[in-house]
Coordinates of C-alpha atoms and ligand atoms in Angstrom, one line a residue:
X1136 CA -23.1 99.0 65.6
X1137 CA -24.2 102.7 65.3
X1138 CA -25.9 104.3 62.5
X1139 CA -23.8 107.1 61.2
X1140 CA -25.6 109.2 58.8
X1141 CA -27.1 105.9 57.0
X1142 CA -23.1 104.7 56.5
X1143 CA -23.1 101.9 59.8
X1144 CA -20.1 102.1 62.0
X1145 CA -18.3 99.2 63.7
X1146 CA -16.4 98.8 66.9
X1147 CA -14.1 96.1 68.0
X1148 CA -15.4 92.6 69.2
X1149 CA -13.2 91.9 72.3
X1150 CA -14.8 89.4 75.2
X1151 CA -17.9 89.2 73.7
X1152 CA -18.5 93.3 73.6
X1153 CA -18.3 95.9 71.4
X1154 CA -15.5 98.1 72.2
X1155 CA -14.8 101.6 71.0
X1156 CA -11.0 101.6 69.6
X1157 CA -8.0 102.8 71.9
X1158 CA -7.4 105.2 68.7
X1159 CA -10.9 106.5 68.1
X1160 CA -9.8 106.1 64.2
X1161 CA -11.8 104.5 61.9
X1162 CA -11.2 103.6 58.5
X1163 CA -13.4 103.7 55.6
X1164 CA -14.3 101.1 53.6
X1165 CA -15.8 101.1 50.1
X1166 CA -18.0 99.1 47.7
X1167 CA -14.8 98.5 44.9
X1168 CA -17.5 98.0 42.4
X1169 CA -19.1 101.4 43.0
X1170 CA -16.4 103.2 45.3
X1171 CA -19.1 104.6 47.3
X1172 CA -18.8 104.4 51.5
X1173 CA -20.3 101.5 53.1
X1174 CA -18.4 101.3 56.5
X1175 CA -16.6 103.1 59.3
X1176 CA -14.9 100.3 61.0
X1177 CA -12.7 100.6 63.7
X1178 CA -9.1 101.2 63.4
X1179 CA -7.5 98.6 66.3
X1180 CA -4.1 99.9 67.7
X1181 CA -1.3 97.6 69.8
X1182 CA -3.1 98.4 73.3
X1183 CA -6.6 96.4 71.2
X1184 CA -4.7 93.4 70.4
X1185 CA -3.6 93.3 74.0
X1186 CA -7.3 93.8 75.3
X1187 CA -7.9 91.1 72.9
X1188 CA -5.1 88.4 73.3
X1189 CA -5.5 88.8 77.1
X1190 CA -9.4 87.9 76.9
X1191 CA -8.7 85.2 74.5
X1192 CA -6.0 83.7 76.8
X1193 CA -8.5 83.4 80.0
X1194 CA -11.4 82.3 77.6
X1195 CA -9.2 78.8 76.6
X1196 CA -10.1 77.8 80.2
X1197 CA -13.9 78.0 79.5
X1198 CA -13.9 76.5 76.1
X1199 CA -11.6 73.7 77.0
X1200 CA -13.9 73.2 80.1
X1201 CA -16.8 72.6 78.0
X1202 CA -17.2 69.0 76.2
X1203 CA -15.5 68.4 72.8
X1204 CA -18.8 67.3 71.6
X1205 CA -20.6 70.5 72.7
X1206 CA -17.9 72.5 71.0
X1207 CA -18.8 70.6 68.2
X1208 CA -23.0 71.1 68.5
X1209 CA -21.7 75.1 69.1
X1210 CA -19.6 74.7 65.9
X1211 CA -22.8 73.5 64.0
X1212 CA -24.7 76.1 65.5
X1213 CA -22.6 78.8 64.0
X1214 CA -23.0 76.9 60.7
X1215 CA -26.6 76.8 61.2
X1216 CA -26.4 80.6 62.1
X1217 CA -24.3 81.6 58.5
X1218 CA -27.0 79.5 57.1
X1219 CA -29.5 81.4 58.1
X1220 CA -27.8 85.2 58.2
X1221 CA -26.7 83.9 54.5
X1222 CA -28.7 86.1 52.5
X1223 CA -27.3 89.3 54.4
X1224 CA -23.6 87.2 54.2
X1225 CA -23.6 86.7 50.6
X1226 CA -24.2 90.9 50.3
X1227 CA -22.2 91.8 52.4
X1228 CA -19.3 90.1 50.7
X1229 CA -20.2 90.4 47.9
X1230 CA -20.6 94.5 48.2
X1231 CA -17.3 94.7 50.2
X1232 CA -15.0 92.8 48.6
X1233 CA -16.2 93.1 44.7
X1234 CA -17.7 89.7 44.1
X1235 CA -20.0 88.9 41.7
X1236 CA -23.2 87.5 44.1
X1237 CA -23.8 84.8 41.8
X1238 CA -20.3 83.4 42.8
X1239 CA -20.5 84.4 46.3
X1240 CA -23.6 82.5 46.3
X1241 CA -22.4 79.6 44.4
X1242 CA -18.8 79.5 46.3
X1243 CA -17.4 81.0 49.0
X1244 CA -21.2 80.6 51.1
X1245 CA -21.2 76.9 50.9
X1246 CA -17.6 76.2 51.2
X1247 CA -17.6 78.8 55.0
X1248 CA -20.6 77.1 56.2
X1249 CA -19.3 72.9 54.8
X1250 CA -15.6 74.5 56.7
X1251 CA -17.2 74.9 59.7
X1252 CA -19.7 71.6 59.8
X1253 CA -16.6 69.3 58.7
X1254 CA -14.7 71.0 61.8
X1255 CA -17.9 70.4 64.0
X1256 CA -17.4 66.7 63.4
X1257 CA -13.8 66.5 64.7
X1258 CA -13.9 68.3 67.4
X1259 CA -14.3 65.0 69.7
X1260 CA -12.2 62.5 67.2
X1261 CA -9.0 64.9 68.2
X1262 CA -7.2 61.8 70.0
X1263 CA -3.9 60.9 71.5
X1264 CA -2.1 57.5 71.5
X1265 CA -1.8 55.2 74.0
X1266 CA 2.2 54.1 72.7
X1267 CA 3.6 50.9 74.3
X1268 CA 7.4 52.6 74.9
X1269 CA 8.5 50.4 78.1
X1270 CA 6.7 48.0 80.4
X1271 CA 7.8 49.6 83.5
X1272 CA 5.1 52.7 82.2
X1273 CA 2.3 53.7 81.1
X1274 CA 3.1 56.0 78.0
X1275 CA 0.6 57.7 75.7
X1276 CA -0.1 61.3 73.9
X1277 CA -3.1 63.5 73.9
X1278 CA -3.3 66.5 71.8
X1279 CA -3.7 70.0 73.6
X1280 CA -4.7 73.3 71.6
X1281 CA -2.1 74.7 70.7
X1282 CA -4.0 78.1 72.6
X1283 CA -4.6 81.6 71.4
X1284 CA -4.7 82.0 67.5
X1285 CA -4.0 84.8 66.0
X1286 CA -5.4 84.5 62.3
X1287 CA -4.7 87.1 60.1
X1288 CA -7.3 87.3 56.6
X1289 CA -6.5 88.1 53.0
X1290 CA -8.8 90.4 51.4
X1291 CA -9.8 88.0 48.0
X1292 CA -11.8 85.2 50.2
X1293 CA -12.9 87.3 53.9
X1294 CA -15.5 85.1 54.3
X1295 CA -14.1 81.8 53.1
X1296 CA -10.7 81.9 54.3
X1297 CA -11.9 83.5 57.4
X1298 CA -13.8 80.1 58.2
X1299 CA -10.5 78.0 56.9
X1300 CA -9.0 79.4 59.8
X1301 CA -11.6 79.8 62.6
X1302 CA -13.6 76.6 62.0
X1303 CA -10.4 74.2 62.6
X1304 CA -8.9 76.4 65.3
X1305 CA -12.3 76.1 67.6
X1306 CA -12.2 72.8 66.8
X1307 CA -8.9 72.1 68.5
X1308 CA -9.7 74.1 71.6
X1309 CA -8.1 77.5 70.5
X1310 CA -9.4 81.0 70.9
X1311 CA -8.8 83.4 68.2
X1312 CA -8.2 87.3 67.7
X1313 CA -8.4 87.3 64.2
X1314 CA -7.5 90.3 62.0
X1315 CA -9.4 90.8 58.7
X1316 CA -7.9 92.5 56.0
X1317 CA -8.3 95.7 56.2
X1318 CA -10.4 96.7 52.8
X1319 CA -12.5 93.9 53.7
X1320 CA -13.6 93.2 57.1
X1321 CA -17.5 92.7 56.8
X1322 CA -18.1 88.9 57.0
X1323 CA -15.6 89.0 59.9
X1324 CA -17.3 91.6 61.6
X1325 CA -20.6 89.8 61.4
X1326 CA -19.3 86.6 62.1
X1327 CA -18.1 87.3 65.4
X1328 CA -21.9 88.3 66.6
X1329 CA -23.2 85.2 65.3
X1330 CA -20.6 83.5 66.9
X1331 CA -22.0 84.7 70.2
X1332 CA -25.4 84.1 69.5
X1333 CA -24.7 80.5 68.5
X1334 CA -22.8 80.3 72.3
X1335 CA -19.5 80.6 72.0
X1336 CA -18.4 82.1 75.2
X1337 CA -17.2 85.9 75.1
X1338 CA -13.7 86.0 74.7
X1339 CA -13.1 82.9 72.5
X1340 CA -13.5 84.8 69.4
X1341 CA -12.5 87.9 69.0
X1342 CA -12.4 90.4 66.3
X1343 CA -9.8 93.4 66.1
X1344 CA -10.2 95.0 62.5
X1345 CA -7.3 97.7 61.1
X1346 CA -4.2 98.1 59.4
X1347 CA -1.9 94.9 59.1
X1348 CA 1.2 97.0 59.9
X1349 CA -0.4 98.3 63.2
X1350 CA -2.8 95.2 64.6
X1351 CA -0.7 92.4 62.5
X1352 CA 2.3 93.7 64.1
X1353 CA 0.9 94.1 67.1
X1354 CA -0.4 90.1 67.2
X1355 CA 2.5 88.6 66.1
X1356 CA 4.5 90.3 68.9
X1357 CA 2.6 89.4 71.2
X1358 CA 3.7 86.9 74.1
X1359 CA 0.2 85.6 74.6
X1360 CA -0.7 84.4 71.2
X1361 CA 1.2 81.2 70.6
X1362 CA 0.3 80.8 67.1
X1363 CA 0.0 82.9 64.3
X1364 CA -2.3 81.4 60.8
X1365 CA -1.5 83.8 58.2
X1366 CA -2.8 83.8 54.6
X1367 CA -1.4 86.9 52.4
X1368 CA 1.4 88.0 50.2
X1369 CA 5.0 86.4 50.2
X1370 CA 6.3 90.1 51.5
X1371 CA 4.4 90.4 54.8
X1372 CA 4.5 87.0 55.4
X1373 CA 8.3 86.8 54.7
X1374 CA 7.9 89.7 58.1
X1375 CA 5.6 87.1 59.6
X1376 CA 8.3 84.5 59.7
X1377 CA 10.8 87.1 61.0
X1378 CA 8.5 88.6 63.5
X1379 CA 7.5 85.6 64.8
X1380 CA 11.4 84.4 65.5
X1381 CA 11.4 86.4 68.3
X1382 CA 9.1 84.8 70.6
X1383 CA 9.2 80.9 68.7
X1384 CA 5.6 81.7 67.8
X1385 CA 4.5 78.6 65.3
X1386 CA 3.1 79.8 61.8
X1387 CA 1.6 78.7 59.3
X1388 CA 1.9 80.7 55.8
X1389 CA -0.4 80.8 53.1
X1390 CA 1.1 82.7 50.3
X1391 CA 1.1 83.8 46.6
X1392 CA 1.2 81.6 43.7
X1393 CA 2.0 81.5 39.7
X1394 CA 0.9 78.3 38.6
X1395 CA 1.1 76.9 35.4
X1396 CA -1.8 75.4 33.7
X1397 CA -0.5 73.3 31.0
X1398 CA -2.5 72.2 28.1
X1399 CA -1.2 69.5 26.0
X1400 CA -1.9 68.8 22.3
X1401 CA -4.5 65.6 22.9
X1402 CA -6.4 67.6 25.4
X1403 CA -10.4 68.3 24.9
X1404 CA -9.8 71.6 24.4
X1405 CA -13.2 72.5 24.5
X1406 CA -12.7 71.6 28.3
X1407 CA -9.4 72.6 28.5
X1408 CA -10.2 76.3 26.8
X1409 CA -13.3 76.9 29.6
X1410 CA -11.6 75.5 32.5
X1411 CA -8.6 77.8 32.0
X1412 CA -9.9 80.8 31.4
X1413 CA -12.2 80.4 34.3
X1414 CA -8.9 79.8 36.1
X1415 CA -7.7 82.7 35.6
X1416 CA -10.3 85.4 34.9
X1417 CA -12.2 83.8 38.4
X1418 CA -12.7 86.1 41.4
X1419 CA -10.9 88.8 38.6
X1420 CA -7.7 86.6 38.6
X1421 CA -7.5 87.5 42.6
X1422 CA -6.5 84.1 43.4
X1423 CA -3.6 82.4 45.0
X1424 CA -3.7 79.5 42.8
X1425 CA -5.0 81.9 39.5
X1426 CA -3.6 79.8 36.7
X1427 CA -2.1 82.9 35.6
X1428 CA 0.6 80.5 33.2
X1429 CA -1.1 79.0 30.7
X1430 CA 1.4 76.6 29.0
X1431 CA 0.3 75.5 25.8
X1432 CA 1.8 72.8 23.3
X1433 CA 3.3 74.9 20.3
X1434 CA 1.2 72.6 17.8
X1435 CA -2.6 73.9 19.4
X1436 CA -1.0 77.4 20.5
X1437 CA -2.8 79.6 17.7
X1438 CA -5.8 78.0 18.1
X1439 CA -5.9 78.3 22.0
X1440 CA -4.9 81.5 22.0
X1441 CA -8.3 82.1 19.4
X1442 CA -10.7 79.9 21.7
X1443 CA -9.8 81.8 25.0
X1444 CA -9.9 85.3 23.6
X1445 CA -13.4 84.2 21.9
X1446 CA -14.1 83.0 26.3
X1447 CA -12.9 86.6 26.9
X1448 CA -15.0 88.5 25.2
X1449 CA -18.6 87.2 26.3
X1450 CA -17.2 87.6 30.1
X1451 CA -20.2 89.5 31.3
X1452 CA -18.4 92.4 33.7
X1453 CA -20.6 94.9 35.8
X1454 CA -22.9 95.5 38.7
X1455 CA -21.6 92.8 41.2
X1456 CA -25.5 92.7 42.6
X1457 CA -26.6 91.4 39.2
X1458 CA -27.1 87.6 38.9
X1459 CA -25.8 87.6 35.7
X1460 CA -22.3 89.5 36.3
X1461 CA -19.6 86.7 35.9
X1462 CA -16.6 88.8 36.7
X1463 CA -16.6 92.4 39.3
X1464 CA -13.8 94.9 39.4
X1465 CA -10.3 94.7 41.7
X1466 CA -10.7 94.8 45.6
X1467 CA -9.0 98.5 45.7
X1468 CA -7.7 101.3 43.4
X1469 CA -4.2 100.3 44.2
X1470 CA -5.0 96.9 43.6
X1471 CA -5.7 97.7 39.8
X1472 CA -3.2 100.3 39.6
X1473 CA -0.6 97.6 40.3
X1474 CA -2.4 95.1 37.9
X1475 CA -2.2 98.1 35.5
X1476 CA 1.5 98.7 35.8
X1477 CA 2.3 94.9 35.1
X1478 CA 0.0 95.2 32.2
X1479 CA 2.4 98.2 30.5
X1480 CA 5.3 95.7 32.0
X1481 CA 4.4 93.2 30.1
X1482 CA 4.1 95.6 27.1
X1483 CA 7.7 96.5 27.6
X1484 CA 9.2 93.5 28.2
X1485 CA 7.4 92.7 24.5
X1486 CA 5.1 90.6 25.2
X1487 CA 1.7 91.4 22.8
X1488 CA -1.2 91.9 24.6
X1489 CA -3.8 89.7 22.5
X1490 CA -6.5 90.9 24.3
X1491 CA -7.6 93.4 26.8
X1492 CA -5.3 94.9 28.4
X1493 CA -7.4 98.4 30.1
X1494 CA -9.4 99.6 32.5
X1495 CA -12.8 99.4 31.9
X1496 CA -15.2 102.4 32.8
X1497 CA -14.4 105.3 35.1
X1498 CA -16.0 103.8 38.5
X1499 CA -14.8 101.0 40.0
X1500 CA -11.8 99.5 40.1
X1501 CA -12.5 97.3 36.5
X1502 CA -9.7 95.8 34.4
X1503 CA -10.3 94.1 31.1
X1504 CA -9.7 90.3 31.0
X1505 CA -6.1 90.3 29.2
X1506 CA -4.3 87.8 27.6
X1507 CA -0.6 88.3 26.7
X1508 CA 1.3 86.3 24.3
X1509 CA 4.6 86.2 22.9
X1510 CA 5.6 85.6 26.4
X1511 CA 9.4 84.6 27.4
X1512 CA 9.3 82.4 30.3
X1513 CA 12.0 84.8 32.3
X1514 CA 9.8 88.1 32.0
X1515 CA 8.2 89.6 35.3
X1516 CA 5.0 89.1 34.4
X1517 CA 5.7 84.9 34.1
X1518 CA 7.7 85.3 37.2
X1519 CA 5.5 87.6 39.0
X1520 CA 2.6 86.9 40.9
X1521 CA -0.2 89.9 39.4
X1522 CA -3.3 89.3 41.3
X1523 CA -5.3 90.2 38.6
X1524 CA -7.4 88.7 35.6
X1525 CA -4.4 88.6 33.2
X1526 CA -3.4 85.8 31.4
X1527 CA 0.8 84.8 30.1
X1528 CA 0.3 82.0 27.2
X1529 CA 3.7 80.2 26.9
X1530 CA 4.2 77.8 24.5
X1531 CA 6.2 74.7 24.9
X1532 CA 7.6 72.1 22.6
X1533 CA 7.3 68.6 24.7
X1534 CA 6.5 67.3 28.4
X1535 CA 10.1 68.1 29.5
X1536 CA 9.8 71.5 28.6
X1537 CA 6.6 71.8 30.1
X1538 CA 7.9 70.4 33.2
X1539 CA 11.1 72.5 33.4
X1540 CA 9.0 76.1 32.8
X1541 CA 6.5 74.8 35.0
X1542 CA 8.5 74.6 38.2
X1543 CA 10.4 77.6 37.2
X1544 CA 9.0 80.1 39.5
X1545 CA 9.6 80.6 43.1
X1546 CA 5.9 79.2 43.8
X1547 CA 4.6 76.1 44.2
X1548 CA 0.9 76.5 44.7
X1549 CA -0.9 74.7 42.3
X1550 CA -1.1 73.6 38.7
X1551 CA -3.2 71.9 36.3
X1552 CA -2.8 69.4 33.4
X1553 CA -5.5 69.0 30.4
X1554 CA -4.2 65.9 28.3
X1555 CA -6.4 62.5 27.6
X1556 CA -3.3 60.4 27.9
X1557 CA -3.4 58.8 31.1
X1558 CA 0.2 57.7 31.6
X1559 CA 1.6 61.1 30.8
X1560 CA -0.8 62.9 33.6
X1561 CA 0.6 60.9 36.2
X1562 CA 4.0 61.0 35.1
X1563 CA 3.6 64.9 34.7
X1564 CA 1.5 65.3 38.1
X1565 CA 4.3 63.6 39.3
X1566 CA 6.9 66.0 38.4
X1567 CA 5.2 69.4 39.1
X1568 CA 6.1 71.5 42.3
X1569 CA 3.1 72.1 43.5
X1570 CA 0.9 71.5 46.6
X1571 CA -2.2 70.6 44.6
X1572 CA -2.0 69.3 40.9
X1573 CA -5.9 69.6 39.0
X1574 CA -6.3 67.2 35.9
X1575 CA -9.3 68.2 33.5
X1576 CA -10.0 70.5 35.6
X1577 CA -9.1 73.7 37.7
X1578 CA -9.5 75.9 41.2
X1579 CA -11.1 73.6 42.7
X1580 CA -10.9 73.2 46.8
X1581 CA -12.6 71.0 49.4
X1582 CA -12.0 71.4 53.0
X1583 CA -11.6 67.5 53.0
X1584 CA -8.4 67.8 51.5
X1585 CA -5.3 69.4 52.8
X1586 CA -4.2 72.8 50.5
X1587 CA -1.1 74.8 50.6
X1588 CA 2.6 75.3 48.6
X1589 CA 6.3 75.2 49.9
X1590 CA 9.3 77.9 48.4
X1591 CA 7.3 81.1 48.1
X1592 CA 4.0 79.6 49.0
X1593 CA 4.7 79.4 52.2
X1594 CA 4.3 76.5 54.4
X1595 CA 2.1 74.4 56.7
X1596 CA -1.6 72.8 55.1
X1597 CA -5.0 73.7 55.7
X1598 CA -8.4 72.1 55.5
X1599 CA -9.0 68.2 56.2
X1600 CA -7.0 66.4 59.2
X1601 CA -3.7 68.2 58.3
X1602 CA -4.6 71.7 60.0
X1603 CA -5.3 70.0 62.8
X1604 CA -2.1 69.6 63.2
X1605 CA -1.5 73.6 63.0
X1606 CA -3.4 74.0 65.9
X1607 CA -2.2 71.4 68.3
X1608 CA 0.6 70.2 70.1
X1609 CA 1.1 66.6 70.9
X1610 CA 2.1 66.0 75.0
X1611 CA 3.3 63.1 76.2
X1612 CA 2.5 61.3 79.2
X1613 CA 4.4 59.0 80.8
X1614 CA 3.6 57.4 84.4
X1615 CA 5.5 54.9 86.1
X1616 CA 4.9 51.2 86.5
X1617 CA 7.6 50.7 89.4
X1618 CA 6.8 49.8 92.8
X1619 CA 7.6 52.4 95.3
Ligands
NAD990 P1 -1.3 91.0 52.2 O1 -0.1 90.2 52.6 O2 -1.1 92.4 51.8 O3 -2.3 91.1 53.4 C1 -2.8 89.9 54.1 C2 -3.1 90.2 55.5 O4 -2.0 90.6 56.2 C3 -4.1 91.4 55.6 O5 -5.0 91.1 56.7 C4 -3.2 92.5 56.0 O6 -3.8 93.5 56.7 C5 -2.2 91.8 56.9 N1 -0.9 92.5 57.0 C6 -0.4 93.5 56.2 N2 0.8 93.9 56.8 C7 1.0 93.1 57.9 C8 2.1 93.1 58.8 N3 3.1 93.9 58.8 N4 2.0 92.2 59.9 C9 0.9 91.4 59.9 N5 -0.1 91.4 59.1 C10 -0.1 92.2 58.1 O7 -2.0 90.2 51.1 P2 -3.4 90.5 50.4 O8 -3.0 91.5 49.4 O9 -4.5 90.7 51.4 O10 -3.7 89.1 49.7 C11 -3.2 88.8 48.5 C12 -2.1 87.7 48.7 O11 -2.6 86.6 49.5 C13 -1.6 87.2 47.4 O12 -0.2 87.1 47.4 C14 -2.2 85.8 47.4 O13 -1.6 84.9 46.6 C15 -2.2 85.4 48.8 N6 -3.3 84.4 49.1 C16 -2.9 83.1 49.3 C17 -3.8 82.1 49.5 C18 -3.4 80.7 49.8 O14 -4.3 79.9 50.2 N7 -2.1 80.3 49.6 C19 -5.2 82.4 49.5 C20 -5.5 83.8 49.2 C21 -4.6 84.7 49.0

């Protein structure tokens, strides 16, 4: 890192160095909350990811020659490291991507450094099978990495979702080049010098920061990444999928969402009222599995609708280093440009905006929490994934109904249920299409369990023993009983 008139700038991390970029570029990144400079950090070109998939590929011989339990204590290092650095973590985050610290603090910190100590205690319980096939061999399976990663970051978790993918990826034996998102590689950027410091050889972790349509490209051409771990939008992954045809490269999407949160009319709804406006309005509604439907029984709809604009007005917006601020502005200006445009949408489509529904201030990318009624279960913004804190109430008449405008989307994220009867939860959970189904409750995620969607969602799960599976391949052995 150099200090460039008090605003720091960043190179590449390739093989355990800091590397100027091929380019000489660098892009600027910005505080969303105050739009002032915080970073240069490098712009990586095609001949970067090479540099870097090349000195990932020879580093999978050093970190598979070391002990799975050592990768492991190296794991918990890191952990120990973020730990640590967490302070200077949690700002960093926090000041990049537009997080309240509070909830950087209370979240995303935690759940990176939990990621990576859960991961630290598989790395030597990754076994193979001995399978009895025949009796004139010995047969059994052992799981190799599946070798380099390329892991490409979405801007609303960097530091999080970062970890999701790293953590589980070491774990298996893989080396990375992984690609923040471009508005928001900080944490990443950090991240890859603790990694070093905690001992993970040069090379096994590398970080190539730039434009997804230059260094994404660029990764998921290339012949020496085997796998690419891809959390973003339905468009680019869509790409992804296509791009990745070409050489048989294995994927695994993590996309978009519209989930319904449905509220039925024996719910607590002093519960049900908090839990889903903090499902939506959370992180500024930039969430994949934002309960951005809220689906309420047509005999509580009036009174809902009163209870979660009351929720919406004490939401404390502001200065995202304040303790106090529960909700910061939009990662980018086109980011809440977009949010805007669904907004006036919405407006045109007639829905009635019941509350919000603008920008707030004139710095920082700020939107109003906004809730829309009179919402028709066919307009764009029910269909639509926003990414912002904006809220479609749909009423429904009975469970069917629920059910049936539930899983009418292209997504199957998430959804939630708020109801006391316990027969109907299950019955409903049941029915939903959705990877992860909250009751009472919402947007919550442990590494322990596995998360992820199908349709539009993409595919493939992360977190607990399932992405283990993303970043293996079973081999199979077979050696012969027979007498020469
Ligand atoms: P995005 O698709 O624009 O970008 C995601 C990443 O892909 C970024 O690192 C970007 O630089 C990169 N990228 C862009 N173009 C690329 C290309 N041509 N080739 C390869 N990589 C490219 O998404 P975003 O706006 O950063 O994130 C928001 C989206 O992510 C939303 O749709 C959201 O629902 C989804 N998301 C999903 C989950 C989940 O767990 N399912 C979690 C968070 C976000």
């Amino acid at each position: 890192m150099n200090d460039n008139k008090k605003v720091p700038q960043y190179e590449l991390l390739i093989d355990g160095k800091w590397v100027t970029p091929e380019s000489g570029q660098y892009s600027t990144i910005l505080n969303p909350a105050t739009e002032e400079v915080i970073a240069h950090v490098a712009a990586g070109s095609e001949k970067d990811v090479d540099t870097a998939a090349k000195a990932a590929r020879a580093a999978l011989k050093v970190w598979n020659g070391i002990t799975a339990a050592e990768r492991g204590r190296i794991l918990n290092r890191l952990a120990d490291l973020l730990e640590k650095n967490q302070e200077e973590l949690i700002m960093l985050e926090s000041m990049n991507a537009g997080k309240p610290i509070a909830s950087v603090r209370r979240q995303d910190m935690p759940a990176a450094i939990d990621t990576l100590r859960y991961y630290a205690g598989w790395t030597d319980k990754i076994i193979g099978q001995v399978i009895p096939a025949r009796t004139d061999a010995l047969t059994y399976t052992v799981r190799e990495p599946v070798g380099v990663v390329g892991a490409i970051v979405p801007w609303n978790f960097p530091l999080m979702i970062g970890i999701w993918k790293i953590a589980p990826a070491l774990a298996c034996g893989c080396t990375l080049v992984v690609k923040p998102a471009e508005l928001t590689p900080m944490t990443a950027i950090r991240i890859g010098e603790l990694a070093l410091e905690a001992g993970i050889p040069p090379g096994v972790l590398n970080i190539v920061t730039g434009k997804g349509s230059v260094v994404g490209d660029a990764m998921v051409a290339h012949p020496q990444i085997d796998k690419i771990t891809f959390t973003g939008s339905p468009k680019v992954g869509r790409g992804i999928m296509q791009g990745a045809a070409v050489n048989f490269k294995k994927i695994t999407l993590e996309l978009g969402g519209k989930s319904a949160n449905i509220i039925f009319d024996d719910a607590d709804l002093d519960s049900a009222v908090r839990g889903s406006a903090s499902g939506i309005f959370f992180n500024a509604g930039q969430v994949c599995s934002a309960g951005s439907r809220i689906l309420v029984h047509k005999k509580i709809h009036d009174e809902v609708v009163d209870r979660l604009i009351e929720r919406a007005k004490h939401i404390r917006i502001g200065d995202t280093a304040s303790d106090d601020t529960i909700m910061g502005p939009l990662v980018s200006r086109n980011q809440m440009n977009t949010v805007m445009d669904y907004i006036d949408i919405g407006k045109k489509e007639g829905a009635c905006v019941a509350y919000g529904g603008q920008r707030v201030g004139d710095k920082g990318f700020y939107v109003s929490p906004t809730i829309f009624t009179d919402v028709q279960h066919e307009m764009r913004i029910s269909q639509e994934e926003i990414f912002g804190p904006v809220a479609s109430i749909i009423p429904f008449e009975d469970e069917e109904d629920a059910i049936r405008i539930a899983n009418g989307t292209a997504f199957s994220l998430a959804a939630g249920i708020w109801s006391a009867d316990v027969t109907r939860i299950h019955k409903v959970a049941h029915e939903l299409r959705a990877g992860t189904v909250w009751i009472n409750t919402y947007g919550y995620t442990d590494v322990r369990l596995p998360w992820g969607g199908t349709g539009e969602s993409g595919f493939g799960r992360e977190h607990g023993e399932a992405a283990l599976e993303n970043f293996t391949e079973p081999k199979t052995i077979w050696l012969s009983l027979l007498k020469r």
